[in-house]
Coordinates of C-alpha atoms and ligand atoms in Angstrom, one line a residue:
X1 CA -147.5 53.1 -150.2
X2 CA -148.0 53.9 -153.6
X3 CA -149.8 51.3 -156.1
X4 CA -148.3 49.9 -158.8
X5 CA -150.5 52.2 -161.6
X6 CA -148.4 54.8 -159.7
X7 CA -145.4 53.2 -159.6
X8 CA -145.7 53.0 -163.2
X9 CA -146.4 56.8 -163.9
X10 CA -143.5 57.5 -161.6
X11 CA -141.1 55.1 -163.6
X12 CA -142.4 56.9 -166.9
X13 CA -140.7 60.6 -165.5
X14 CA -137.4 58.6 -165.4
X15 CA -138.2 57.1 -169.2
X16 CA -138.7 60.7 -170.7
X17 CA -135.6 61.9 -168.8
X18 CA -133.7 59.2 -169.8
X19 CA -131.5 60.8 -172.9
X20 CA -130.8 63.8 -170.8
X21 CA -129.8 62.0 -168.1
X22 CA -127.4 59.2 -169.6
X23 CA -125.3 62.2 -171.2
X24 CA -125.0 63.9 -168.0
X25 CA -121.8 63.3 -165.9
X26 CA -122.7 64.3 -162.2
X27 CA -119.6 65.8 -160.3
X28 CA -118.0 63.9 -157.4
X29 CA -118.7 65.0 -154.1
X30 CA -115.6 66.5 -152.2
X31 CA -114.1 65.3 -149.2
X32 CA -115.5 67.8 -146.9
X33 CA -119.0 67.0 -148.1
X34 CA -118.8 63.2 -148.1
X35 CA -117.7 63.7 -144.2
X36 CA -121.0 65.9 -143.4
X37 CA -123.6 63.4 -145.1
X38 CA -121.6 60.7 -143.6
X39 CA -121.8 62.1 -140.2
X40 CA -125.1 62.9 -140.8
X41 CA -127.0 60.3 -142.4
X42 CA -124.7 56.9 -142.1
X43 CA -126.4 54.3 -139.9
X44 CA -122.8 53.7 -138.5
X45 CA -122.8 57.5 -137.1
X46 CA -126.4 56.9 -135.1
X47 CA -124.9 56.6 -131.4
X48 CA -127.9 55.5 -129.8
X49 CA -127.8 52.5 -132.4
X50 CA -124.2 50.6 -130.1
X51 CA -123.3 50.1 -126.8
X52 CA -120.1 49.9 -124.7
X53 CA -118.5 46.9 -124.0
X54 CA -118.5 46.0 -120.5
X55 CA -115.8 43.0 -119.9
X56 CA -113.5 40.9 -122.5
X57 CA -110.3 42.0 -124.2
X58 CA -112.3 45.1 -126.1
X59 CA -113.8 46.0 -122.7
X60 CA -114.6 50.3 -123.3
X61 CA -115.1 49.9 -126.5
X62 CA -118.5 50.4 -128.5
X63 CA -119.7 48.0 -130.9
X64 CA -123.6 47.8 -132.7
X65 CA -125.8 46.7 -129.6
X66 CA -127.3 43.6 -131.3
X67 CA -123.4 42.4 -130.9
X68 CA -122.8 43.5 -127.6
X69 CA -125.4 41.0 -126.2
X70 CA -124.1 38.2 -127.8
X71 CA -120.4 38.9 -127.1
X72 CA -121.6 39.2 -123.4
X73 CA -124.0 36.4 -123.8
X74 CA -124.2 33.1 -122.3
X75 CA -122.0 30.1 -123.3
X76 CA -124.3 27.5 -125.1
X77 CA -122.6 24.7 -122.9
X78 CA -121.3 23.9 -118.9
X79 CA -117.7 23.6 -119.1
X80 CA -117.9 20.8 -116.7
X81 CA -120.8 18.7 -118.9
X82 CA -118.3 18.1 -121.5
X83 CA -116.2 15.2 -121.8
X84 CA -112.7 16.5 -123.5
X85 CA -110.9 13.4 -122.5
X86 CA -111.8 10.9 -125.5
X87 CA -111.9 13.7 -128.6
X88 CA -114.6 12.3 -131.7
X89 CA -112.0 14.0 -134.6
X90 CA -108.8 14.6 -134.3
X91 CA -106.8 16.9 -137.0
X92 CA -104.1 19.3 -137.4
X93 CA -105.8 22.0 -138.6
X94 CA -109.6 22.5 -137.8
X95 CA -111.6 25.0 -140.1
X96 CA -114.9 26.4 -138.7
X97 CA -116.6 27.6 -141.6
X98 CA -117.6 26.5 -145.2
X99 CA -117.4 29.3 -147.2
X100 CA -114.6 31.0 -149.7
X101 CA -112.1 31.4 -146.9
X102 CA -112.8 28.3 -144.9
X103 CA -112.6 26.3 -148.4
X104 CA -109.4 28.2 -149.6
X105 CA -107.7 27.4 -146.0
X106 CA -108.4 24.0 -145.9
X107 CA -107.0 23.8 -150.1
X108 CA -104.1 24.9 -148.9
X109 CA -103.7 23.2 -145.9
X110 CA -103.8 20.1 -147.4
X111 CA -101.2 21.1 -150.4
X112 CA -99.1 21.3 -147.4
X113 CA -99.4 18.0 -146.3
X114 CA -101.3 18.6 -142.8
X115 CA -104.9 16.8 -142.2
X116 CA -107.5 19.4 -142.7
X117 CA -111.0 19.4 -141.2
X118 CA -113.8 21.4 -142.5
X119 CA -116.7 21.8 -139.5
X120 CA -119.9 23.8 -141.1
X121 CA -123.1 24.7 -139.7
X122 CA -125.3 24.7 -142.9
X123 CA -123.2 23.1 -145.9
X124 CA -120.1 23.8 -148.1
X125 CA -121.2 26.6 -150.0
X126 CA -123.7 27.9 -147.6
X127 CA -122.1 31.3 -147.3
X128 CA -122.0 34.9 -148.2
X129 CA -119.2 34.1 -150.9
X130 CA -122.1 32.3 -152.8
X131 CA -123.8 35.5 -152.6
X132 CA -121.3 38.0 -153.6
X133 CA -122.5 39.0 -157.3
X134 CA -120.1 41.5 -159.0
X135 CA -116.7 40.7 -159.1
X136 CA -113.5 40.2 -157.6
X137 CA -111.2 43.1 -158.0
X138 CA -106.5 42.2 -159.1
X139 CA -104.4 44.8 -160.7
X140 CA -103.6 42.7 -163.5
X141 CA -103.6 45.0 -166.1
X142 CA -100.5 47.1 -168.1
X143 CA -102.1 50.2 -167.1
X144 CA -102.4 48.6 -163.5
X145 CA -100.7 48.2 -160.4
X146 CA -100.7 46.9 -157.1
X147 CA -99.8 49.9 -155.7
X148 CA -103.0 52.1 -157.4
X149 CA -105.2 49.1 -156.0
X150 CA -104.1 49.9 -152.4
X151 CA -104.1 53.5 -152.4
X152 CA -107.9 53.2 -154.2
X153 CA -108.4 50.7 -151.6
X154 CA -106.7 52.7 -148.4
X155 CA -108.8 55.7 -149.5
X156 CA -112.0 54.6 -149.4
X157 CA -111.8 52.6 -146.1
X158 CA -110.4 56.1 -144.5
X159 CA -107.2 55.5 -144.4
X160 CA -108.0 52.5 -141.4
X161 CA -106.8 49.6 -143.0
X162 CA -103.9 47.9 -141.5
X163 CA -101.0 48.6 -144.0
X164 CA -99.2 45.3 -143.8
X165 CA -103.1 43.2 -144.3
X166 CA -103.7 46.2 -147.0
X167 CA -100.8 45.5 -149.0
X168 CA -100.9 41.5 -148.7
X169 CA -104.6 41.5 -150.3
X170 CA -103.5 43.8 -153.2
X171 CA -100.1 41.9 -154.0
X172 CA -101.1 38.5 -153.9
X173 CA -104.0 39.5 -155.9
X174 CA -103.1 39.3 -159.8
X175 CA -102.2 35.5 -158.2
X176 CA -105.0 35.0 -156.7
X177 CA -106.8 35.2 -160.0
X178 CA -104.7 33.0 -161.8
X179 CA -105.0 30.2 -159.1
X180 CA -109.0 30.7 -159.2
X181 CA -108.6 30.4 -163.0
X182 CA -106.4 26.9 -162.7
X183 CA -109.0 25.4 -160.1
X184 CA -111.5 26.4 -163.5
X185 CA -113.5 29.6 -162.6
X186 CA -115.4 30.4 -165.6
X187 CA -114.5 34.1 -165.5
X188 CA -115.4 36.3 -168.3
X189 CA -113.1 36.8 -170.9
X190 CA -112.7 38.6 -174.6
X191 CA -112.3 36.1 -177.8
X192 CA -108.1 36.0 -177.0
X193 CA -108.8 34.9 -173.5
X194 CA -108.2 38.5 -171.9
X195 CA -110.1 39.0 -168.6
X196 CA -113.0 41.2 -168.9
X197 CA -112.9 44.0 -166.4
X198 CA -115.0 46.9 -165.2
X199 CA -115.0 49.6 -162.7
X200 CA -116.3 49.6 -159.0
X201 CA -117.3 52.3 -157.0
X202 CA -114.2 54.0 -156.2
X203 CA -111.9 52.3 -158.3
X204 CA -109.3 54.6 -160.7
X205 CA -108.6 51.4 -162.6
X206 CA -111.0 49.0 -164.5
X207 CA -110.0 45.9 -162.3
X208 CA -112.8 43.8 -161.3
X209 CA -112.8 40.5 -163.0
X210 CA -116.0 38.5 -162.7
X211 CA -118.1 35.5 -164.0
X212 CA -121.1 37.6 -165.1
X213 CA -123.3 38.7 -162.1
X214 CA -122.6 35.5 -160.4
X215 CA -118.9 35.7 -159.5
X216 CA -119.3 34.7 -155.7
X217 CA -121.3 31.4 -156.8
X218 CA -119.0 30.7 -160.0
X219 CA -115.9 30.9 -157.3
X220 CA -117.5 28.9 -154.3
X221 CA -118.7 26.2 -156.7
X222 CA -115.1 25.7 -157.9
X223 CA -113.9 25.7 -154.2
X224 CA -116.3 23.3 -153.2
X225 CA -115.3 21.0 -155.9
X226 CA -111.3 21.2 -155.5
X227 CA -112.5 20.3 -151.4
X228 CA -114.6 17.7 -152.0
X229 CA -112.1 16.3 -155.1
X230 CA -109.4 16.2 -152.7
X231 CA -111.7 14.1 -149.7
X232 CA -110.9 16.8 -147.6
X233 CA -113.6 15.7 -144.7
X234 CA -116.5 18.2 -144.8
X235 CA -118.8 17.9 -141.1
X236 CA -122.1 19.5 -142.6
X237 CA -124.9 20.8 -140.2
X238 CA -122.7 21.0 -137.4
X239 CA -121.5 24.2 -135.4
X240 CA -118.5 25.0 -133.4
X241 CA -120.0 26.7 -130.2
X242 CA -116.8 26.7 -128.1
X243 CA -113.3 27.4 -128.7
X244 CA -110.7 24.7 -126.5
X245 CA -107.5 25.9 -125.5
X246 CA -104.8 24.0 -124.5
X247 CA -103.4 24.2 -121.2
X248 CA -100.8 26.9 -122.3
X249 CA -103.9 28.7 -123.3
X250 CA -103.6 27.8 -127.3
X251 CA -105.9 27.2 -129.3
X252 CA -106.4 23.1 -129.3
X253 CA -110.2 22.4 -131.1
X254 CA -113.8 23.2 -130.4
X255 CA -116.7 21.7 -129.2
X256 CA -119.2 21.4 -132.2
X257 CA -123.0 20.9 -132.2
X258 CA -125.2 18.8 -133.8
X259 CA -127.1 21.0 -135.5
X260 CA -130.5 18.6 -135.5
X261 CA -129.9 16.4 -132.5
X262 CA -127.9 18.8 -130.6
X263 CA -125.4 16.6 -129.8
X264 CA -122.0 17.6 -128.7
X265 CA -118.9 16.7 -130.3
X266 CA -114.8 17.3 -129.4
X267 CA -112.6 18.6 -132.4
X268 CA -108.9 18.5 -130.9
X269 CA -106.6 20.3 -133.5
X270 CA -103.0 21.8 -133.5
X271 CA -104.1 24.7 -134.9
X272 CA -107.8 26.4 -135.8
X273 CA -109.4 29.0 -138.2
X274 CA -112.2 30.9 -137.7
X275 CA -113.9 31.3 -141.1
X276 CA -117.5 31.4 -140.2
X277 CA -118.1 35.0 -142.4
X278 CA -120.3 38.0 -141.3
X279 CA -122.7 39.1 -139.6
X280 CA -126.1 40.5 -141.8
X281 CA -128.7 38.4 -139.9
X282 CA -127.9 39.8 -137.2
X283 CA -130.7 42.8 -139.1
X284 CA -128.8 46.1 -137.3
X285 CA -130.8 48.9 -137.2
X286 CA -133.3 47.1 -138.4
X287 CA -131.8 46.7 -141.8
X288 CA -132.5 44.0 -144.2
X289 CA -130.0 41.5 -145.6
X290 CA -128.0 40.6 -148.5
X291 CA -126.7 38.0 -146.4
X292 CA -127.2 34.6 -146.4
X293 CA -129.0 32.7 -143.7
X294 CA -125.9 31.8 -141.4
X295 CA -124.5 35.0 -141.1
X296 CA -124.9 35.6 -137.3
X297 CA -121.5 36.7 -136.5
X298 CA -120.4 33.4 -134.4
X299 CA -116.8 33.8 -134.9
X300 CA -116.5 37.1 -133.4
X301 CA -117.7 35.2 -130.4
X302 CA -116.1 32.2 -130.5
X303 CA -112.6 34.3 -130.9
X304 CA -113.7 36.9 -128.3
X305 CA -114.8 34.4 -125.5
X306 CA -110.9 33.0 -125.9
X307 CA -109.3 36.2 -125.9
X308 CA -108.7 37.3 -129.7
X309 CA -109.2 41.0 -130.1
X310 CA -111.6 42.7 -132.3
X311 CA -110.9 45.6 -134.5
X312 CA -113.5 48.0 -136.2
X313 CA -116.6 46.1 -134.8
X314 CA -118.3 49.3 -134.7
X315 CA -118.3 49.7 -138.7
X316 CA -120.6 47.9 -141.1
X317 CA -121.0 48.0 -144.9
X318 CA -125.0 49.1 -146.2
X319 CA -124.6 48.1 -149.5
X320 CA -126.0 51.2 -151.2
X321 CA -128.3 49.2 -153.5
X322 CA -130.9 46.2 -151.8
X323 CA -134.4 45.4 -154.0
X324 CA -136.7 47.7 -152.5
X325 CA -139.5 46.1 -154.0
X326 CA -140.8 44.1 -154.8
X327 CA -141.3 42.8 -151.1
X328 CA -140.2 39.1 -152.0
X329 CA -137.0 40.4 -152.6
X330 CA -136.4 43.0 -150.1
X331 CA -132.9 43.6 -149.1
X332 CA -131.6 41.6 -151.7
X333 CA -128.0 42.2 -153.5
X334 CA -128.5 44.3 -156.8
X335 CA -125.1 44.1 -157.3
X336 CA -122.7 47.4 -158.4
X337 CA -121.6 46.5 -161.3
X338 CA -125.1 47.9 -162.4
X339 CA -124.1 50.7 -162.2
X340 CA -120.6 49.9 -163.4
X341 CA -122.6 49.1 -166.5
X342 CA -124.0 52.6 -166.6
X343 CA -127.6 52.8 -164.9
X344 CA -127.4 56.0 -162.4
X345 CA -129.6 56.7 -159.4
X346 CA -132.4 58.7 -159.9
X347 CA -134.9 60.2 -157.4
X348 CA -138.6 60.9 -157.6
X349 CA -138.5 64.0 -159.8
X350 CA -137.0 61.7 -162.4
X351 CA -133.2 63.8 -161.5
X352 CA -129.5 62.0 -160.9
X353 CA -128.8 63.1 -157.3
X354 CA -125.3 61.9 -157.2
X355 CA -122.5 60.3 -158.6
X356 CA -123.1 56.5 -159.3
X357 CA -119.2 55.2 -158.0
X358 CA -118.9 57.0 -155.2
X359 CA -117.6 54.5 -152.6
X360 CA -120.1 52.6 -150.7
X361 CA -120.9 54.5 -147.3
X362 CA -121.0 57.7 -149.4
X363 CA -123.8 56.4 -152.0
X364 CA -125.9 54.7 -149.4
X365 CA -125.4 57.8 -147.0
X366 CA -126.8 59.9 -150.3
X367 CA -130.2 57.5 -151.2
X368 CA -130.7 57.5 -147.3
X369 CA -130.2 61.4 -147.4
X370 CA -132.5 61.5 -150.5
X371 CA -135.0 59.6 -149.1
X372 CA -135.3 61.3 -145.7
X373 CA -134.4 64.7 -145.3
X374 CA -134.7 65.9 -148.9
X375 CA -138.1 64.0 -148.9
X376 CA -137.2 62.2 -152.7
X377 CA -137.9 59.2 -152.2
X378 CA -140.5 57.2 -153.5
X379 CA -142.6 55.0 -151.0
X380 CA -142.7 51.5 -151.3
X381 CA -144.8 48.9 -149.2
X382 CA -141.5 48.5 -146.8
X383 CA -140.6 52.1 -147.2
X384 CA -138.8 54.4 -149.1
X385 CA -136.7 53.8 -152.5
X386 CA -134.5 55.7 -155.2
X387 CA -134.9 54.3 -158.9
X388 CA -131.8 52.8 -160.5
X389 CA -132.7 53.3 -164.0
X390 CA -131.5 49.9 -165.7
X391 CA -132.7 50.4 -169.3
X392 CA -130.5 52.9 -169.2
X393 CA -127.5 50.4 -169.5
X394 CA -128.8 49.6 -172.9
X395 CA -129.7 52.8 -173.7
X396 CA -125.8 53.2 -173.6
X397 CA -124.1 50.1 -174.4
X398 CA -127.1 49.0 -177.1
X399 CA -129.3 45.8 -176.8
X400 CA -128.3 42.9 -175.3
X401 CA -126.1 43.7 -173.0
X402 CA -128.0 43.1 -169.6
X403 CA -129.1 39.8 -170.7
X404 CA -125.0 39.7 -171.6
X405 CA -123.6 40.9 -168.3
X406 CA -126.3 40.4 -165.6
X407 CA -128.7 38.1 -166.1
X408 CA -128.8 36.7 -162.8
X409 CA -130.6 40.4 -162.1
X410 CA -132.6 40.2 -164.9
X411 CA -134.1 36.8 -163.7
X412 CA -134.3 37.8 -160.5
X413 CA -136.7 40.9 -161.1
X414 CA -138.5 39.0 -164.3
X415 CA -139.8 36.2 -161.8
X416 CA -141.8 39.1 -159.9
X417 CA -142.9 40.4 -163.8
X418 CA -140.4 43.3 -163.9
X419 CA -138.2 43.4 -167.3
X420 CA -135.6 45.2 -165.9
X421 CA -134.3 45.8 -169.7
X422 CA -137.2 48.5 -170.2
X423 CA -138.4 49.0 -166.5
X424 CA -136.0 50.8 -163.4
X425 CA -135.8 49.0 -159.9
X426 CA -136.6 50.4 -157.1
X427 CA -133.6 50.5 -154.8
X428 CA -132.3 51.4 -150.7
X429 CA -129.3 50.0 -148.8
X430 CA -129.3 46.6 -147.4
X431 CA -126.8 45.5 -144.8
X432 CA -124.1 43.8 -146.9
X433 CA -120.5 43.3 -144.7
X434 CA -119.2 43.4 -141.5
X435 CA -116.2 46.0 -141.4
X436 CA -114.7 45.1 -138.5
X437 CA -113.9 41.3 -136.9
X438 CA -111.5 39.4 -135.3
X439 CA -107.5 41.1 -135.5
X440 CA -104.7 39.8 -137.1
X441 CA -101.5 39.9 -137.9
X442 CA -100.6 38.6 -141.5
X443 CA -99.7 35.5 -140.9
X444 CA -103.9 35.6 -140.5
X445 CA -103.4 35.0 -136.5
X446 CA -105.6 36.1 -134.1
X447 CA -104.1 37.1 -130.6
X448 CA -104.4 33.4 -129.4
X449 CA -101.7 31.3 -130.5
X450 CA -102.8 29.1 -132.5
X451 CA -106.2 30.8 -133.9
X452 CA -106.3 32.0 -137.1
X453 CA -108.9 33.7 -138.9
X454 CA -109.7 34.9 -142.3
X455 CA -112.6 36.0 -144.8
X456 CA -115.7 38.7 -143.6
X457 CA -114.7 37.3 -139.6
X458 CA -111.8 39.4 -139.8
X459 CA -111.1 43.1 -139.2
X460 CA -108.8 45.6 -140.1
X461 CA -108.1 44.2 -144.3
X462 CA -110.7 47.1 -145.3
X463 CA -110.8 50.0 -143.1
X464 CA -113.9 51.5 -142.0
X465 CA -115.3 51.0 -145.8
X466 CA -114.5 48.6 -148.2
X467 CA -114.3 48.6 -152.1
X468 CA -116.5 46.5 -154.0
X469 CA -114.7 43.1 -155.7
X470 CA -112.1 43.7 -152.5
X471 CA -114.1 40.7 -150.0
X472 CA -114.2 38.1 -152.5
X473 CA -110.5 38.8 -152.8
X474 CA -109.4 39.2 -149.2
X475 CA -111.7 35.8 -148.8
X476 CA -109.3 34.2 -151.5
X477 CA -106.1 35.6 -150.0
X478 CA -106.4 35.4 -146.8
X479 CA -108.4 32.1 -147.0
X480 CA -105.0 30.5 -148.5
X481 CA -102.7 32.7 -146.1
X482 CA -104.6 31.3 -143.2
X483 CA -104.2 27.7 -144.7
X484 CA -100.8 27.9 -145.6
X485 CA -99.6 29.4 -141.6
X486 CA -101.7 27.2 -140.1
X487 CA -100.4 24.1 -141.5
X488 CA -97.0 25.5 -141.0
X489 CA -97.6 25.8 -137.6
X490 CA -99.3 22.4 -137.1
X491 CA -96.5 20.8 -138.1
X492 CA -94.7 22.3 -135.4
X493 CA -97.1 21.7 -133.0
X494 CA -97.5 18.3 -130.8
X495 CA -101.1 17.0 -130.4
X496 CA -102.5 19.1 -127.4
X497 CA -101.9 17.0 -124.4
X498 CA -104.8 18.5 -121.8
X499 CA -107.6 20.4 -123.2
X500 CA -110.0 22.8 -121.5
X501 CA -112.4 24.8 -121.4
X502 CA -112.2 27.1 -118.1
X503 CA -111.6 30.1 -119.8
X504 CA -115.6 30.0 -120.3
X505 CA -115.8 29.7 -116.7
X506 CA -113.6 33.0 -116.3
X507 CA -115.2 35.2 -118.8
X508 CA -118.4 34.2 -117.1
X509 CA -117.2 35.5 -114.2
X510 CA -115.8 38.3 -115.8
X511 CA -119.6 39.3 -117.1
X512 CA -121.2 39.1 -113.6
X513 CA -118.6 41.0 -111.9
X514 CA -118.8 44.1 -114.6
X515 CA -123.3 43.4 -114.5
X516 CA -122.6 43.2 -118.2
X517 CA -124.1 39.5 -118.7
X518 CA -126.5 39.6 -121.3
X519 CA -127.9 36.2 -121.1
X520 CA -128.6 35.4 -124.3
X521 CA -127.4 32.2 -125.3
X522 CA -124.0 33.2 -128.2
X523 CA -123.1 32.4 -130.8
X524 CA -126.4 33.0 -132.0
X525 CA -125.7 30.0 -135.1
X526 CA -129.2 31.1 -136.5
X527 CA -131.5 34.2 -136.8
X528 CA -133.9 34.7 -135.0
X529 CA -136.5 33.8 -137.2
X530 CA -135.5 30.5 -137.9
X531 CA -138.0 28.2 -138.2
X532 CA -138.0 25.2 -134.7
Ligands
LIG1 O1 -117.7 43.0 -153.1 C1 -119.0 43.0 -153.0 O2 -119.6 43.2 -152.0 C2 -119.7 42.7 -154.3 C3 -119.0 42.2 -155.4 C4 -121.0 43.1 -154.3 C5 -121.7 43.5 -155.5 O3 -122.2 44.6 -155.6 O4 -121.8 42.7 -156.5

C-alpha cells in the first residue's frame, strides 16, 4: 500500500498531464475488442465464480454461487407452525418492498381504488433507489426519441433485453418524468424551466435528467411522501419470508416477520408484488457494495420457492467507478455523471487508458484489465485503483461547477479531507445491480398468477448490461405498471378462500431428492455482517 506522501506525488503526474489530457479524445473501442476484454477480465465471465442449479423451475441453469445457496436454502419457517386460518392484514394488493418500485406500485394502486399494503423490512426509503446518484434517463427532447433510447438501451445490454419490457420502459418514459415532476421532484432545470440533461455511458442522446448528484434520494423522498400523504399503511421492520398461494396455486399473501421479535404475521392479499430490489450485499466475488444494507436478494427467493422463473441471474452490474479509498468509503457509488461532467480515467503513468462512456461492463472490464494484467494500477490499502481526475471537470467547464452539479461527491470525499475540486479519486468497480431477477411479462407478472414484480427484482428490462439513468426509470415504470395490473386484477379476484403453504413442503423435497439442499436459512433479509 502506498502512503499518502506517495499518493500525493502520484496524483501530481496526473496534475501536470492534465491540459494534454482534457484535449485529448480517446477512440471507442470496437466491438470485437469490447468482447475479448469482456471475456477476459469481466467478473461475470469467471466460471469457477457460479454454480448449476440443482432443482426449482431454473433447474440446469447457472447462477453466481452465493445465490445458488440461498435459492436452495432452507425455508425460514415449518409450513405446519403457521396458523393461515385467522390472517393479521388483509388487502387486495400486498407490496413487499419499500423502495421506488414498491412506493410507485402501491401510488398507483391506490389511484385505482384497490387497498394497498406496503410490508418493508428496514423502512420506506430504505433502498437502493435512495442510493442511485446520477440520473434518470427519458427521451424528452426535439432531437430525441423513444426509439434512439431503446436501440442505445438494446445495444448495450447485448441485444438481451426482452423487446416488449424494452420498449415499455423507453415509451412510458418522457411520462414518467412529468408524473415524478407533478408529485414535486426537484429536478434540475435552466432559468425557462427546461430539464437539464447530460450524457451517460453509452447514450447517443443527452437524456438523463437528474436532481444534482442526488436524483435517487430527491425521487424516493417524493415517493415516500405521496405514500405516506395518501395513509397508504406502511408495515416497517417487517419481512415477508414466505410467499402463500392459494389453493389454485395463486398467489394469496405472505407470511411476514417481525424483524425484532421475530414474530410471525399472515398477509392474505388478491394479488402481490415483489419489490424488494437487488442483491449487492450479497458481496459476489468478493466485491464491495454500492448497495444499501437490505439488498440480499429476497425476492428472487421468495418468487423462486413459488415457482416464478428467473431470467439473466447469472449477469450483474460492477459499476465501473466505487471509492477506492479512502477505506471509509470503499465500494461506494461515485456516480457517472462524473465523468458525464468530463473527468476521464487515468492510470498510474498519469495516461487516459480508455474511453470514459463506454457502457458499463466495458469500463469496469478496462480499470480491472488496467489494474491486473497491464500492472497500472495504483495500490491502495484494499487494493488496486485507477485515478478519475475530477479537477479536471473544472478544468473544462470553469470554477464552480462541481460544487454546482455534484456536491453530494464533493462532501462525501471532503469529510475524509480530500477536495475533490483540485485533488483526483482514487477509483475500482463496486457491485452496483443485479441484471437478472424474477421474469415477466409486461403486465409486470411473474409466472404465478397473481405475482407481480418490478424494480432491480426483475430480469430481462436491461439485458446482460444496463445503461446508466435506465433502473431509476424501469423502477418508476414498472413500479406503476405493476400497481396499475395488480389492482386491475384484484378487483377481479375474490378474497382467497384456503391459503397454504405446501408448496414449501414440495420444493423441500425437491432439494433433498436432487442433494442440492444448501441449508442455509433464505431469504437471507440481512448480510451477513449484521450486527445480533
Ligand atoms: O443508474 C444508475 O445506476 C446510476 C444513476 C448510477 C450513477 O452512476 O449515478
Amino acid at each position: 500500500m502506498y502512503k499518502i506522501d506517495k499518493l500525493n506525488e502520484l496524483a501530481k503526474v496526473v496534475a501536470e498531464k492534465r491540459p494534454e489530457n482534457a484535449s485529448m479524445e480517446p477512440r471507442r473501442m470496437t466491438a470485437d475488442e469490447k468482447d475479448t476484454l469482456l471475456a477476459t477480465f469481466h467478473p461475470d465471465y469467471k466460471q469457477g465464480e457460479f454454480s448449476v442449479l440443482k432443482a426449482g423451475v431454473n433447474k440446469g441453469e447457472k447462477v453466481p454461487t452465493q445465490l445458488a445457496e440461498l435459492l436452495q436454502g432452507k425455508s425460514r419457517i415449518n409450513s405446519s407452525n403457521v396458523d393461515l386460518s385467522a390472517p393479521d392484514y388483509d388487502t387486495d394488493v400486498l407490496i413487499i418492498g419499500g423502495g421506488g418500485a414498491g412506493a410507485s406500485a402501491a401510488i398507483e394502486a391506490d389511484d385505482a381504488g384497490a387497498k394497498a399494503m406496503i410490508v418493508t423490512k428496514l423502512r420506506i426509503g430504505d433502498a437502493n433507489t435512495m442510493m442511485a446518484e446520477g440520473g434518470i434517463q427519458a427521451a424528452d427532447k426535439p432531437n430525441d426519441s423513444p426509439a434512439i433510447h431503446y436501440l442505445d438501451a438494446f445495444g448495450g445490454g447485448h441485444f438481451a433485453a426482452k423487446p416488449e419490457l424494452l420498449q415499455k420502459l423507453v415509451t412510458n418514459a418522457p411520462e414518467a418524468i412529468q408524473w415524478l415532476n407533478k408529485l414535486g421532484v426537484e429536478f434540475d432545470k435552466e432559468a425557462d424551466g427546461t430539464m437539464i440533461t447530460t450524457h451517460g455511458g453509452g447514450t447517443s442522446r443527452k437524456r438523463m435528467h437528474a436532481a444534482k448528484d442526488y436524483s435517487g434520494a430527491e425521487i424516493m423522498r417524493t415517493l415516500r411522501d405521496e405514500v405516506l400523504n395518501r395513509q397508504i399503511p406502511v408495515i416497517d421492520f417487517t419481512a415477508a419470508i414466505e410467499i402463500i398461494l392459494d389453493e389454485n396455486g395463486k398467489a394469496a399473501g405472505a407470511v411476514l416477520m417481525n424483524m425484532e421479535t421475530k414474530e410471525l404475521l399472515v398477509a392474505r392479499a388478491k394479488t402481490v408484488v415483489i419489490a424488494t430490489g437487488g442483491a449487492g450485499r450479497l458481496h459476489y466475488q468478493g466485491f464491495p457494495t454500492s448497495n444499501h444494507y437490505g439488498a440480499t436478494a429476497d425476492g428472487l427467493i421468495l418468487g423462486y420457492r413459488v415457482g416464478a422463473k428467473l431470467l439473466y441471474a447469472d449477469t450483474l452490474q460492477y459499476h465501473p467507478t466505487g471509492a477506492a479509498y479512502p477505506e471509509q468509503i470503499f465500494g461506494a457509488l461515485v456516480t457517472e455523471k462524473v465523468r458525464s461532467l468530463g473527468a476521464k480515467l487515468i492510470n498510474i503513468d498519469g495516461d487516459v487508458f480508455m474511453h470514459p462512456l463506454e457502457t458499463r461492463d466495458v469500463t469496469a472490464a478496462s480499470i480491472i484489465r488496467e489494474c491486473s494484467e497491464r500492472g497500472k494500477g495504483i495500490t491502495t490499502g484494499q487494493g488496486t485503483a485507477v485515478w478519475l481526475d475530477t479537477p479536471m471537470i473544472e478544468y473544462k467547464n470553469g470554477e464552480g461547477t462541481i460544487e454546482k452539479r455534484i456536491p453530494a461527491m464533493m462532501r462525501m470525499f471532503g469529510k475524509y479531507g480530500i477536495d475533490i475540486r483540485k485533488e483526483p479519486i482514487l477509483v475500482y468497480p463496486t457491485l452496483h445491480y443485479q441484471n437478472g431477477g424474477l421474469d415477466i411479462t409486461s403486465d409486470g407478472m411473474t409466472g404465478v398468477e397473481n405475482l407481480y414484480a418490478a424494480g432491480e427484482v426483475v430480469g430481462g428490462i436491461h439485458g446482460r448490461n444496463r445503461l446508466m439513468g435506465n433502473s431509476l426509470l424501469d423502477v418508476i415504470v414498472f413500479g406503476r405498471n405493476a400497481g396499475i395490473n395488480a389492482a386491475a386484477k384484484a378487483k377481479n379476484t375474490d378474497v382467497p378462500k384456503s391459503l397454504t403453504l405446501s408448496h414449501i413442503d414440495a420444493f423441500n423435497s425437491k432439494l433433498n431428492e436432487s442433494g442440492a439442499a444448501s441449508g442455509k436459512a433464505s431469504p437471507m433479509l440481512l448480510p451477513s455482517y449484521a450486527r445480533k
